[in-house]
Amino acid sequence: KIQRFNALAEMLTGVSRELALGQPVDQVYRTEAAEDASLSRHPGVERRHRLLLLAPGRSLHIAESRSRWKDDRGRELGWVILFRDITEDYRLRRELRESESRFQDFADTAADLYWEMDAELRFTRVSGKVRFLMGHEPEFVLGKTRQELYAGQPIEHSEHFRRHIEMLEKRQPFRDFIASWRWEDGGMRYVSISGRPLFDDQGRFLGYRGVSRDITESKQAEERLRHQALHDQLTGLPNRSLILDRLEQLIALGRRNGQQVAVLFIDLDDFKKINDSLGHETGDRLLLDVADRLQGTLRHCDSVGRLGGDEFIVLIPDLEQPRQILDLADKLRKSLLEPFVVDGRELQVSASIGITSFPEDGEEPSELLRKADTAMYQAKARGRNACAFFTEEMNRSLQRRLEVEERLLGALERGELFLVYQPKIELSTARLAGFEALLRWNNPQLGRVSPEEFIPLAENSGQIIPIGDFVLQQALDFICRWQERGLPAVPVAINLSPRQFRQPELASHIAESLDRRDLPGSVLELEITEGVLLSGHETVSQSLRELSRQGILLAMDDFGTGYSSLGYLREFPFDVLKIDRSFINGIEERDADRELVDAVVAMAQRLKLRVVAEGVEKPEQRRLLQEIGCDHVQGWLFGKPMSEQELQQRFGAQ
Ligand code: C2E
Ligand code: CA
Ligand code: CA
C-alpha cells in the first residue's frame, strides 16, 4: 500500500495524495510494458520502460525503477518506486533511430555510395553499392586511403588523380571528380565523386564525407558518340577528321624530333566493279578484310584510317629515309595482291598508292592529304597497282587544274568559247564527206586551253550541260548558213559526253533544235565514246534509239581504246565507227596496228558500219588505209580543224 506519494507523482498519475495514500498501487495507477523495452539497466535497480496508462488512449512513456526499501538494520519495509517521464526522450530517440535507418536504407539501396574518411584520409565508413562501385567488399575498403585502393588501376598515375589527391590534402571540397575502375573482366566502371571536409567546433580537421555516383552508362554513351564521330562506321577505323587530327600531332612531333612523317593514300583499283557485280554486302566484307590486312602489315606505331568508299589512309611516323617509305608502301601494295576469300569466293584486288611526306611536301595535314590523293591518281594513271610519290610536277598540274576550273566558270557567258570544224574526206573519191565540230577556248589569262584539258573538268562540274548545248546550237546554225550558201550538204558531227546523256530529255531537246531550223536529222552526227555506254543507264539506250529514229547518225568515237566491246556495236544503233588516232599513228610502222585496223574495217563492213580513220597525217598512212578499204579519213593531211571562214575558202569552190 502506498505510504508516500510526492507532488510529481500526483502530477504524472493525476491522482491526489489524499486518494492515493493507503491504497494498493494497482488501484491508484496502472502501467503496462512498452513494446520496446530497451532502456539501460543499472545493477541493483530494476529499470524498465513502461507505459503509464491514463485516460483511455492516453499514456506516458516512463522509466520505472524499483528498489527495496530497507530500514537501518536492513529489514525490508517495502518498495521504493521511481518514475521518470521519458516521453519526450523516447520520441527523440525514436526519431533519431528512424532517420538513421532511413539513411541506412537509402545508402544501401541507392546507386550511390556514401563514404566517410578520417583525418588521415582513410575510409571509416562506406555503404551502398560498395562492391559494385569500388570493386571490393566494404571490409577491404575500410582503413584504406584512396591511393591504396586505386593501386594498379589505370587511373593511378594520371595527372587527374594526382590533382585530386592534392585537393584532399589541402582539405578542399570537391565536386564530380571522375574516377574509373577496371574490373577483372576488363570492363570499365565510372564514378563521379563529390565530398566535403569536416571540421569540429574548434576548427580541427576530422576527415571527409561524400558520395560517389555511378555514371558508367552516360560515360559509355558519351564515349560511343565520340567514337562514332571520329570513326568509320563499317571498319571502326579512324575517319577523316581523326586522321587529320593524328597527322597534326605527328607533324608537331616530327618537327621537334627532326623526323619525317609519311602519308599514304591507298585506293583500291576497280572496287566499283566488285560492288556492282557482287553487291554491296560483299563489297563491305571485302573492305573489312582489306582494313585487317593493312593493319596486320603495319607496325604498331603506324595508323590506318578510312576516308570512305575504298579509300584508306596510312600515317607513318618517325621515318629517317624516303627509301623506307617506298619499301613500306610496296609491302602494303603487295600484301593486298594475295587473294581475299569473301563468302567462299576468291577475290583479286590491287591498290594504287599515293605518297606524301612532311616536311617535304607540306606542313599542313589537309595539304598532305590532298597531295597524296593527287599522287594516287598518278599511280592509277601509270596503270594501277602502283605507288607514286607526290612531285612538284603534280603540284603544278594540281595548281593548273584549280586555275583552269576557276577560269572556266563564266567562260561561256564571256564569249570565250567557239567552234572549229575539221573536214572528213571520202577516200575513194577524195571528196568532202562531213565535218567534226570541235570546241575551242581562248582565255585572256590562260591563252588557248585544249578541250582535252577543260572538257573533263566541265564534265566533272556539270558545266558540260550548258557548254554542250552551246556546241549543238552553234553547229546547227553553222549547218543552216552552209546550206544557204549552197555548199555541199554533208553531216556535221558533234561530240557528246557521258554527263549529257544522263539528261532524259536529251533526244527531244535535239529534235526540237532541229525542228526549229527546219533541218532533217540526217545533217547531224553524234560522236560518243564508250564512257557513255559504260554508265549503263536505261536512259542512254533509250536516247540512242530515239536519236537514231530521227535519222541522226551515231558514231562510236575512239574505237580501239578502252574496252572496245564489240557487243556495244551490235546492241546500239551505230552508223559510224571511228578508229582511234593511236592506231593510225603506227599503221605504217607496226604490223600489229595494221592488222588490227584491217580486222576492224572488215568487221565494220559486216556490221554495215562506215569506218572513219582519225589522225591521218602522212600520205603513207592514207595509202595503207585505201588498201585496207577504209571509207573516210580525217586528219591534218586533209585539213586541220579550222574556222568557218577558212572552210569556205577551201571548200566553197567545190
Ligand atoms: P576527239 O573527239 O577524238 O577529237 C579528235 C581530236 O584529234 C581533236 O583534238 C583534233 O584536233 C585532233 N586531230 C585531228 N586530226 C589530227 C591529226 O592528224 N593529228 C593529230 N595529232 N591530232 C589530230 P581536239 O580538238 O584537241 O579535241 C580533243 C578532244 O576533246 C576530242 O577528241 C573530244 O573528245 C573532246 N572535245 C572536243 N570538242 C568537244 C565538244 O564540243 N564536246 C565534247 N563533249 N568533247 C569535245
Ligand atoms: Ca570526236
Ligand atoms: Ca576520236
XYZ file of C-alpha atoms and ligand atoms in Angstrom:
702
model
C 0.000 0.000 0.000
C 1.209 3.452 -0.824
C 2.960 5.116 2.086
C 4.401 8.148 0.380
C 3.351 9.932 -2.819
C 5.136 13.081 -3.868
C 3.892 16.054 -5.832
C 5.421 14.876 -9.074
C 3.690 11.505 -8.630
C 0.440 13.384 -8.261
C 1.109 15.291 -11.430
C 2.074 12.260 -13.508
C -0.736 9.994 -12.408
C -3.332 12.733 -11.938
C -4.304 11.176 -8.584
C -4.141 13.314 -5.430
C -2.030 12.300 -2.478
C -5.117 12.009 -0.194
C -6.699 9.468 -2.509
C -3.518 7.558 -3.073
C -2.216 7.092 0.425
C -3.096 3.730 1.959
C -4.314 2.313 -1.362
C -2.701 -0.635 -3.205
C -0.532 0.527 -6.036
C -2.513 -1.079 -8.838
C -5.665 0.703 -7.767
C -4.024 4.097 -7.903
C -2.406 3.786 -11.313
C -1.770 1.172 -13.985
C 1.211 0.586 -16.194
C 1.952 -1.868 -18.963
C 5.078 -2.974 -20.697
C 6.144 -0.740 -23.584
C 6.566 -2.748 -26.733
C 10.128 -1.642 -26.999
C 11.665 -2.088 -23.570
C 15.237 -1.422 -24.322
C 16.316 1.057 -21.705
C 19.605 0.547 -19.995
C 19.694 -1.422 -16.802
C 21.627 -0.339 -13.747
C 22.849 -3.030 -11.366
C 20.619 -3.245 -8.322
C 17.996 -1.132 -9.947
C 15.299 -2.640 -11.946
C 14.632 -0.008 -14.531
C 12.012 -0.599 -17.115
C 10.460 1.295 -19.912
C 6.730 1.181 -19.329
C 3.611 2.961 -20.327
C 1.698 4.756 -17.613
C -1.919 4.402 -18.623
C -4.057 7.482 -18.005
C -7.383 8.151 -19.638
C -8.308 5.686 -22.384
C -5.949 6.256 -25.350
C -3.626 8.438 -23.305
C -0.390 7.223 -21.881
C 3.035 8.404 -20.910
C 6.340 6.726 -21.542
C 8.012 6.352 -18.223
C 11.190 4.873 -16.907
C 10.165 2.947 -13.822
C 12.662 1.695 -11.294
C 12.006 -0.294 -8.191
C 14.335 -0.835 -5.276
C 13.964 -2.404 -1.875
C 13.027 -0.024 0.972
C 15.018 -1.106 3.962
C 15.403 0.250 7.468
C 18.763 0.960 9.137
C 19.142 -2.628 10.137
C 18.414 -3.858 6.727
C 14.947 -5.097 7.303
C 12.728 -4.941 4.295
C 9.874 -2.494 4.647
C 8.592 -2.446 1.100
C 9.440 -0.911 -2.311
C 10.593 2.456 -3.490
C 9.217 3.126 -6.926
C 10.595 5.946 -9.049
C 9.013 7.251 -12.222
C 10.613 9.410 -14.753
C 8.679 10.860 -17.651
C 10.675 9.909 -20.708
C 8.019 10.606 -23.299
C 9.980 13.407 -24.937
C 13.201 11.497 -24.637
C 11.626 8.486 -26.190
C 10.218 10.453 -29.097
C 13.604 11.977 -29.871
C 15.353 8.640 -29.698
C 12.819 7.046 -31.920
C 13.056 9.789 -34.488
C 16.804 9.575 -34.460
C 16.687 5.847 -34.899
C 14.198 6.175 -37.694
C 16.211 8.713 -39.543
C 19.288 6.570 -39.054
C 17.567 3.564 -40.506
C 16.057 5.633 -43.257
C 19.526 6.803 -44.135
C 20.827 3.256 -43.966
C 18.079 2.082 -46.267
C 18.855 4.873 -48.648
C 22.574 4.218 -48.560
C 22.049 0.504 -49.089
C 19.669 0.718 -51.981
C 20.745 3.836 -53.882
C 23.025 3.562 -56.909
C 25.176 5.897 -54.905
C 27.793 5.139 -52.416
C 28.187 7.019 -49.188
C 31.595 7.281 -47.589
C 33.434 8.880 -44.733
C 37.142 9.343 -44.159
C 39.076 10.211 -41.064
C 41.725 12.918 -40.671
C 44.322 10.593 -42.212
C 42.102 10.223 -45.246
C 41.347 6.578 -44.530
C 37.875 5.242 -45.120
C 35.960 4.829 -41.883
C 32.590 4.117 -43.339
C 31.272 3.030 -46.699
C 27.768 1.986 -47.537
C 25.708 1.444 -50.616
C 26.915 -0.395 -53.677
C 30.473 -0.719 -52.483
C 31.371 -3.872 -54.332
C 29.781 -2.532 -57.486
C 31.478 0.844 -57.461
C 34.788 0.148 -55.759
C 35.295 -3.406 -56.880
C 35.847 -4.589 -53.287
C 33.891 -5.700 -50.250
C 33.334 -2.944 -47.645
C 35.712 -4.697 -45.187
C 38.527 -4.398 -47.683
C 37.904 -0.719 -48.205
C 37.761 0.305 -44.550
C 41.033 1.647 -43.218
C 42.500 2.240 -46.676
C 43.286 5.529 -48.369
C 42.082 6.273 -51.862
C 45.587 5.830 -53.259
C 45.846 2.383 -51.713
C 42.527 1.485 -53.186
C 43.438 2.633 -56.677
C 46.843 0.969 -56.777
C 47.230 -0.851 -60.066
C 44.273 0.889 -61.690
C 44.804 2.718 -64.987
C 43.946 5.987 -63.325
C 46.614 5.561 -60.595
C 49.403 7.580 -62.173
C 47.276 10.045 -64.056
C 47.617 13.775 -63.618
C 43.891 13.868 -62.987
C 44.176 11.564 -59.968
C 47.246 13.340 -58.640
C 45.373 16.645 -58.645
C 42.505 15.029 -56.780
C 44.767 13.737 -54.004
C 46.367 17.160 -53.797
C 42.955 18.649 -53.256
C 42.182 16.186 -50.463
C 45.442 17.052 -48.790
C 44.550 20.704 -48.963
C 41.228 19.781 -47.340
C 39.179 21.407 -50.031
C 35.690 20.426 -51.027
C 35.372 18.821 -54.455
C 32.633 18.057 -56.885
C 32.288 15.498 -59.693
C 35.763 14.081 -59.640
C 35.509 11.354 -62.304
C 37.251 8.146 -61.345
C 37.335 4.958 -63.330
C 37.606 1.422 -62.171
C 38.689 -1.513 -64.246
C 37.092 -4.844 -63.475
C 38.883 -8.152 -63.777
C 36.962 -8.817 -66.990
C 38.373 -5.624 -68.470
C 35.100 -3.672 -68.324
C 35.277 -0.136 -67.013
C 33.102 1.489 -64.405
C 32.978 5.252 -63.954
C 32.011 7.126 -60.818
C 31.554 10.759 -60.124
C 32.730 11.556 -56.588
C 31.850 14.599 -54.533
C 32.899 15.295 -50.983
C 33.476 17.927 -48.375
C 35.854 18.217 -45.461
C 34.575 18.012 -41.865
C 35.793 20.177 -39.015
C 34.828 20.203 -35.339
C 33.792 23.273 -33.345
C 37.407 24.184 -32.793
C 38.122 24.003 -36.493
C 40.119 20.794 -36.261
C 40.030 18.681 -39.406
C 38.073 15.480 -38.855
C 38.057 13.969 -42.290
C 35.816 13.890 -45.299
C 32.417 12.701 -46.160
C 30.757 12.394 -49.507
C 29.010 10.368 -52.141
C 30.055 8.566 -55.291
C 27.646 8.216 -58.132
C 27.773 5.598 -60.880
C 27.977 7.316 -64.273
C 29.176 4.368 -66.330
C 26.224 4.363 -68.657
C 26.272 8.034 -69.516
C 30.049 7.845 -69.840
C 29.770 4.918 -72.211
C 27.087 6.662 -74.250
C 29.295 9.729 -74.426
C 32.248 7.624 -75.486
C 30.177 5.808 -78.095
C 29.128 9.146 -79.555
C 32.672 10.401 -79.572
C 33.825 7.183 -81.176
C 31.125 7.397 -83.823
C 32.031 10.945 -84.671
C 35.657 10.029 -85.162
C 35.491 6.559 -86.637
C 34.282 4.951 -89.763
C 31.069 3.011 -89.181
C 31.975 -0.021 -91.241
C 35.561 -0.759 -90.247
C 35.789 1.111 -86.962
C 38.956 2.761 -88.270
C 39.632 6.453 -87.633
C 37.771 8.665 -90.097
C 38.976 11.725 -91.937
C 38.751 14.134 -89.012
C 40.544 11.826 -86.588
C 43.218 11.080 -89.179
C 43.767 14.796 -89.757
C 43.986 15.256 -86.017
C 46.553 12.487 -85.612
C 48.528 13.761 -88.548
C 48.678 17.154 -86.915
C 50.114 15.607 -83.747
C 52.622 13.551 -85.702
C 53.747 16.635 -87.586
C 54.282 18.511 -84.335
C 56.287 15.559 -83.019
C 58.241 15.225 -86.258
C 59.092 18.912 -86.145
C 60.522 18.531 -82.650
C 62.471 15.335 -83.397
C 63.523 16.279 -86.895
C 61.782 13.241 -88.341
C 59.644 12.733 -91.405
C 56.020 11.714 -91.410
C 54.669 9.887 -94.430
C 51.069 9.873 -95.621
C 49.941 7.044 -97.884
C 46.708 7.421 -99.795
C 45.504 3.952 -100.755
C 42.725 3.434 -103.258
C 41.581 0.001 -104.416
C 41.564 -0.496 -108.164
C 38.197 -1.230 -109.757
C 36.436 -1.640 -106.443
C 33.288 -0.264 -108.055
C 33.177 -3.306 -110.298
C 33.183 -5.649 -107.306
C 30.437 -3.612 -105.677
C 28.351 -3.532 -108.829
C 28.741 -7.159 -109.756
C 28.756 -8.885 -106.349
C 26.681 -6.468 -104.307
C 27.393 -4.007 -101.534
C 27.428 -6.619 -98.779
C 30.270 -8.490 -100.384
C 31.959 -5.162 -101.060
C 31.651 -4.245 -97.382
C 33.082 -7.557 -96.234
C 35.984 -7.142 -98.610
C 36.669 -3.666 -97.207
C 36.726 -5.117 -93.691
C 39.268 -7.727 -94.781
C 41.349 -5.105 -96.535
C 41.354 -2.994 -93.355
C 42.511 -6.053 -91.390
C 45.251 -6.847 -93.804
C 46.557 -3.293 -93.846
C 46.647 -3.251 -90.064
C 48.360 -6.614 -89.993
C 51.088 -5.398 -92.312
C 51.875 -2.227 -90.404
C 53.902 -1.583 -87.291
C 52.226 -0.723 -84.041
C 53.015 2.986 -84.264
C 51.561 3.410 -87.745
C 47.899 4.225 -88.081
C 45.297 3.286 -90.648
C 42.138 5.228 -91.353
C 39.355 5.118 -93.888
C 38.107 8.149 -95.759
C 35.087 6.329 -97.082
C 34.488 4.182 -100.128
C 37.597 2.241 -100.984
C 39.991 4.935 -99.790
C 42.346 4.248 -96.915
C 44.971 6.435 -95.299
C 48.124 5.233 -93.580
C 50.230 7.513 -91.401
C 53.829 6.558 -90.779
C 55.751 8.494 -88.152
C 59.472 8.577 -87.357
C 60.926 7.916 -90.775
C 64.538 8.590 -91.493
C 64.791 7.985 -95.233
C 62.409 8.227 -98.171
C 63.607 4.755 -99.152
C 61.850 3.326 -96.102
C 58.546 4.853 -97.191
C 58.679 3.249 -100.592
C 59.584 -0.137 -99.103
C 56.637 0.067 -96.770
C 54.222 1.273 -99.439
C 55.349 -1.556 -101.680
C 54.874 -4.030 -98.884
C 51.319 -2.792 -98.366
C 50.578 -2.890 -102.076
C 51.892 -6.458 -102.359
C 50.051 -7.596 -99.246
C 46.772 -6.735 -100.970
C 47.620 -8.804 -104.036
C 47.112 -12.064 -102.100
C 43.560 -13.117 -102.999
C 40.830 -12.440 -100.437
C 38.260 -15.072 -99.663
C 34.856 -13.456 -99.157
C 31.718 -15.578 -98.878
C 33.629 -18.559 -100.177
C 34.671 -16.642 -103.269
C 38.232 -15.688 -104.131
C 38.592 -12.009 -104.936
C 41.622 -10.479 -106.561
C 42.325 -6.920 -105.518
C 45.021 -4.400 -106.242
C 45.606 -0.900 -104.984
C 47.146 2.338 -106.143
C 49.079 4.259 -103.525
C 49.965 7.959 -103.466
C 52.704 9.085 -101.102
C 53.489 12.435 -99.497
C 55.691 13.294 -96.604
C 56.252 16.003 -94.061
C 58.166 18.286 -94.291
C 58.996 17.832 -97.937
C 55.540 18.154 -99.471
C 53.873 20.369 -96.926
C 53.306 21.187 -93.274
C 49.525 21.167 -93.202
C 47.605 17.917 -92.639
C 44.923 18.661 -95.227
C 47.541 19.759 -97.742
C 49.451 16.491 -97.306
C 46.256 14.509 -97.710
C 45.255 16.365 -100.852
C 48.674 15.909 -102.411
C 48.715 12.219 -101.525
C 45.363 11.981 -103.307
C 46.871 13.606 -106.390
C 49.834 11.215 -106.292
C 47.406 8.300 -106.005
C 45.717 9.402 -109.246
C 49.131 9.482 -110.834
C 49.699 5.891 -109.688
C 46.368 4.943 -111.267
C 47.352 6.687 -114.486
C 50.545 4.636 -114.517
C 48.431 1.537 -114.894
C 47.206 0.879 -111.344
C 48.685 -1.496 -108.786
C 51.466 1.045 -108.324
C 52.932 3.543 -105.872
C 53.686 7.160 -106.736
C 55.442 9.878 -104.770
C 53.972 13.311 -104.938
C 56.141 15.508 -107.144
C 56.465 19.186 -107.834
C 55.166 18.480 -111.290
C 51.975 17.060 -109.830
C 51.772 20.104 -107.674
C 51.974 22.288 -110.745
C 49.297 20.276 -112.521
C 47.138 20.493 -109.412
C 47.568 24.260 -109.359
C 46.880 24.420 -113.056
C 43.754 22.350 -112.681
C 42.427 24.631 -109.967
C 43.138 27.663 -112.111
C 41.518 26.230 -115.239
C 38.459 25.257 -113.232
C 38.184 28.740 -111.861
C 38.567 30.465 -115.244
C 36.158 28.084 -116.940
C 33.359 29.483 -114.793
C 31.671 32.107 -116.928
C 33.813 31.403 -120.000
C 30.658 30.721 -121.996
C 28.996 33.983 -120.908
C 32.156 35.944 -121.672
C 32.123 34.554 -125.228
C 35.480 32.797 -124.896
C 34.238 29.533 -126.417
C 33.819 28.861 -130.129
C 33.783 26.011 -132.614
C 36.190 24.991 -135.325
C 35.478 22.378 -137.957
C 37.637 19.577 -139.277
C 36.787 18.039 -142.644
C 36.284 14.317 -143.195
C 37.163 13.037 -146.664
C 35.841 10.086 -148.612
C 38.951 8.073 -149.545
C 37.714 6.620 -152.839
C 36.616 9.979 -154.315
C 38.707 12.451 -152.293
C 35.517 14.465 -151.756
C 34.296 16.209 -148.663
C 32.246 13.749 -146.588
C 31.492 15.757 -143.469
C 32.849 17.838 -140.613
C 33.615 17.292 -136.983
C 32.862 20.320 -134.829
C 35.493 20.772 -132.137
C 35.332 23.165 -129.238
C 37.959 25.845 -128.624
C 38.566 28.038 -125.616
C 40.558 31.216 -125.741
C 41.033 32.771 -122.337
C 42.739 36.165 -121.862
C 44.792 34.882 -118.905
C 45.393 31.255 -119.833
C 45.564 31.636 -123.597
C 44.390 28.637 -125.614
C 43.299 25.728 -123.448
C 42.920 22.311 -125.065
C 39.499 20.646 -124.844
C 41.342 17.575 -123.635
C 42.157 19.610 -120.553
C 38.949 21.523 -119.907
C 36.227 19.139 -121.144
C 36.856 16.589 -118.329
C 36.704 19.446 -115.791
C 33.450 20.738 -117.253
C 32.157 17.197 -117.221
C 33.046 16.919 -113.560
C 31.458 20.193 -112.545
C 28.337 19.759 -114.682
C 29.167 22.819 -116.786
C 29.267 20.489 -119.762
C 25.463 20.743 -119.929
C 25.256 24.434 -120.938
C 28.520 24.136 -122.880
C 27.258 21.059 -124.742
C 24.079 22.866 -125.657
C 26.116 25.802 -126.929
C 28.039 23.387 -129.189
C 24.801 21.901 -130.522
C 23.199 25.264 -131.286
C 26.370 26.651 -132.880
C 26.812 23.564 -135.048
C 23.182 23.692 -136.238
C 23.453 27.398 -137.049
C 26.617 26.612 -138.980
C 24.746 23.956 -140.988
C 21.999 26.477 -141.837
C 24.495 29.060 -143.102
C 26.430 26.402 -145.016
C 23.284 25.215 -146.779
C 22.073 28.764 -147.518
C 25.293 29.327 -149.399
C 24.524 26.251 -151.439
C 27.617 24.405 -150.316
C 27.754 20.575 -150.372
C 25.274 19.166 -147.830
C 27.353 16.933 -145.582
C 26.672 15.871 -141.990
C 28.339 17.765 -139.163
C 29.449 15.732 -136.175
C 29.485 16.981 -132.608
C 30.939 15.242 -129.571
C 28.669 14.393 -126.658
C 29.969 13.499 -123.236
C 28.552 10.974 -120.709
C 27.026 13.601 -118.460
C 24.925 14.960 -121.313
C 23.449 11.534 -121.852
C 22.203 11.391 -118.326
C 19.602 14.035 -119.218
C 16.450 12.109 -120.046
C 15.261 14.958 -122.305
C 18.414 14.936 -124.474
C 16.817 13.323 -127.547
C 13.710 15.524 -127.500
C 15.816 18.609 -126.972
C 17.940 17.806 -130.045
C 14.787 17.072 -132.052
C 13.319 20.463 -131.104
C 16.532 22.237 -132.007
C 16.483 20.618 -135.468
C 12.759 21.335 -135.965
C 13.157 24.976 -135.104
C 15.575 25.314 -138.046
C 13.645 23.017 -140.334
C 16.583 20.648 -140.530
C 16.314 16.881 -141.017
C 18.104 14.559 -138.553
C 20.488 13.391 -141.247
C 22.512 16.663 -141.104
C 23.714 15.783 -137.633
C 26.102 13.125 -136.433
C 26.782 12.449 -132.742
C 30.161 11.099 -131.674
C 30.133 9.263 -128.395
C 32.758 7.279 -126.558
C 32.396 4.058 -124.619
C 32.223 6.108 -121.433
C 28.644 6.958 -122.338
C 27.651 3.320 -122.755
C 29.546 2.119 -119.695
C 27.387 4.158 -117.367
C 24.735 1.610 -118.351
C 21.713 3.772 -117.726
C 18.462 2.715 -119.289
C 18.031 6.305 -120.476
C 21.228 6.056 -122.568
C 19.908 3.164 -124.592
C 16.513 4.854 -124.967
C 18.048 8.164 -126.060
C 20.259 6.440 -128.617
C 17.310 4.626 -130.162
C 15.242 7.794 -130.172
C 18.027 9.789 -131.841
C 18.572 7.098 -134.429
C 14.859 7.123 -135.270
C 15.158 10.816 -136.058
C 17.724 9.935 -138.719
C 20.609 11.327 -136.699
C 23.856 9.428 -137.316
C 25.591 7.816 -134.363
C 29.346 7.347 -134.324
C 31.408 5.308 -131.902
C 34.404 7.517 -131.176
C 37.950 6.490 -130.192
C 37.407 2.841 -131.074
C 40.299 0.591 -130.046
C 40.966 2.349 -126.748
C 39.208 1.301 -123.562
C 37.168 -1.868 -123.656
C 36.160 -1.664 -127.322
C 33.390 -4.087 -126.681
C 32.015 -5.498 -129.897
C 28.800 -6.157 -128.019
C 28.100 -2.428 -127.887
C 28.337 -2.130 -131.654
C 25.607 -4.716 -132.043
C 23.495 -3.610 -129.144
C 23.233 0.087 -130.056
C 22.186 1.552 -133.406
C 25.593 2.862 -134.533
C 26.204 4.026 -138.103
C 29.843 5.012 -137.920
C 32.961 3.663 -136.258
C 35.932 5.952 -135.715
C 39.273 4.181 -135.313
C 41.389 5.951 -132.743
C 44.321 8.073 -133.786
C 46.789 5.958 -131.796
C 46.342 3.009 -134.217
C 46.561 5.120 -137.362
C 49.689 6.670 -135.935
C 51.640 3.406 -136.045
C 49.991 1.820 -139.024
C 52.915 2.264 -141.384
C 55.481 1.078 -138.846
C 53.817 -1.641 -136.807
C 52.356 -4.702 -138.443
C 50.195 -5.331 -135.410
C 48.477 -1.953 -135.785
C 47.897 -2.502 -139.460
C 46.405 -5.924 -138.841
C 44.168 -4.527 -136.154
C 42.881 -1.726 -138.386
C 42.398 -4.287 -141.146
C 40.341 -6.508 -138.842
C 38.255 -3.611 -137.534
C 37.433 -2.451 -141.063
C 36.442 -5.958 -142.092
C 34.244 -6.352 -139.059
C 32.660 -2.927 -139.521
C 31.772 -3.721 -143.097
C 29.972 -6.845 -141.952
C 28.054 -4.830 -139.387
C 27.298 -2.259 -142.119
C 29.135 0.476 -140.270
C 31.032 3.198 -142.017
C 34.673 3.424 -140.862
C 36.472 6.697 -140.249
C 40.208 6.725 -139.581
C 41.218 9.596 -137.303
C 44.515 11.465 -137.191
C 45.822 10.714 -140.651
C 48.965 12.811 -141.041
C 51.079 11.105 -143.698
C 50.471 10.089 -147.329
C 51.783 6.613 -146.492
C 49.008 6.217 -143.924
C 46.431 7.280 -146.490
C 47.760 4.714 -148.965
C 47.552 1.882 -146.461
C 44.034 2.880 -145.399
C 42.966 2.932 -149.001
C 44.379 -0.563 -149.409
C 42.538 -1.781 -146.350
C 39.304 -0.286 -147.642
C 38.609 2.347 -145.024
C 35.682 4.616 -146.019
C 36.516 8.037 -144.610
C 39.598 9.738 -143.279
C 40.117 12.717 -141.022
C 43.445 14.313 -140.151
C 45.963 17.033 -140.708
C 46.840 15.558 -144.081
C 43.400 16.696 -145.275
C 42.878 19.689 -143.069
C 43.281 20.822 -139.505
C 40.255 21.953 -137.526
C 39.513 25.430 -138.914
C 37.178 28.392 -138.664
C 34.055 28.784 -140.764
C 35.785 31.388 -142.930
C 38.744 29.147 -143.687
C 36.361 26.334 -144.548
C 34.512 28.470 -147.036
C 37.724 29.413 -148.755
C 38.756 25.797 -149.058
C 35.503 24.053 -149.867
C 33.347 26.858 -151.200
C 34.707 26.364 -154.688
C 33.899 22.654 -154.792
P 38.262 13.610 -130.434
O 36.778 13.601 -130.486
O 38.945 12.298 -130.601
O 38.722 14.664 -131.466
C 39.774 14.463 -132.326
C 40.971 15.164 -131.819
O 42.091 14.838 -132.656
C 40.839 16.692 -131.933
O 41.557 17.275 -130.835
C 41.558 17.011 -133.237
O 42.046 18.330 -133.299
C 42.686 16.014 -133.176
N 43.208 15.709 -134.528
C 42.545 15.684 -135.711
N 43.365 15.328 -136.721
C 44.583 15.108 -136.165
C 45.847 14.701 -136.683
O 46.026 14.455 -137.885
N 46.876 14.574 -135.811
C 46.732 14.862 -134.511
N 47.793 14.706 -133.699
N 45.553 15.243 -133.942
C 44.502 15.354 -134.810
P 40.939 18.407 -130.011
O 40.174 19.333 -130.871
O 42.027 18.928 -129.153
O 39.869 17.660 -129.109
C 40.289 16.768 -128.175
C 39.135 16.044 -127.587
O 38.300 16.931 -126.859
C 38.223 15.419 -128.611
O 38.744 14.219 -129.028
C 36.955 15.295 -127.866
O 36.992 14.112 -127.065
C 36.984 16.488 -126.952
N 36.123 17.524 -127.488
C 36.416 18.488 -128.385
N 35.337 19.256 -128.616
C 34.324 18.751 -127.875
C 32.957 19.109 -127.700
O 32.405 20.030 -128.298
N 32.222 18.375 -126.824
C 32.771 17.338 -126.145
N 31.995 16.653 -125.303
N 34.038 16.969 -126.287
C 34.825 17.670 -127.160
Ca 35.276 13.037 -131.785
Ca 38.275 10.454 -131.520
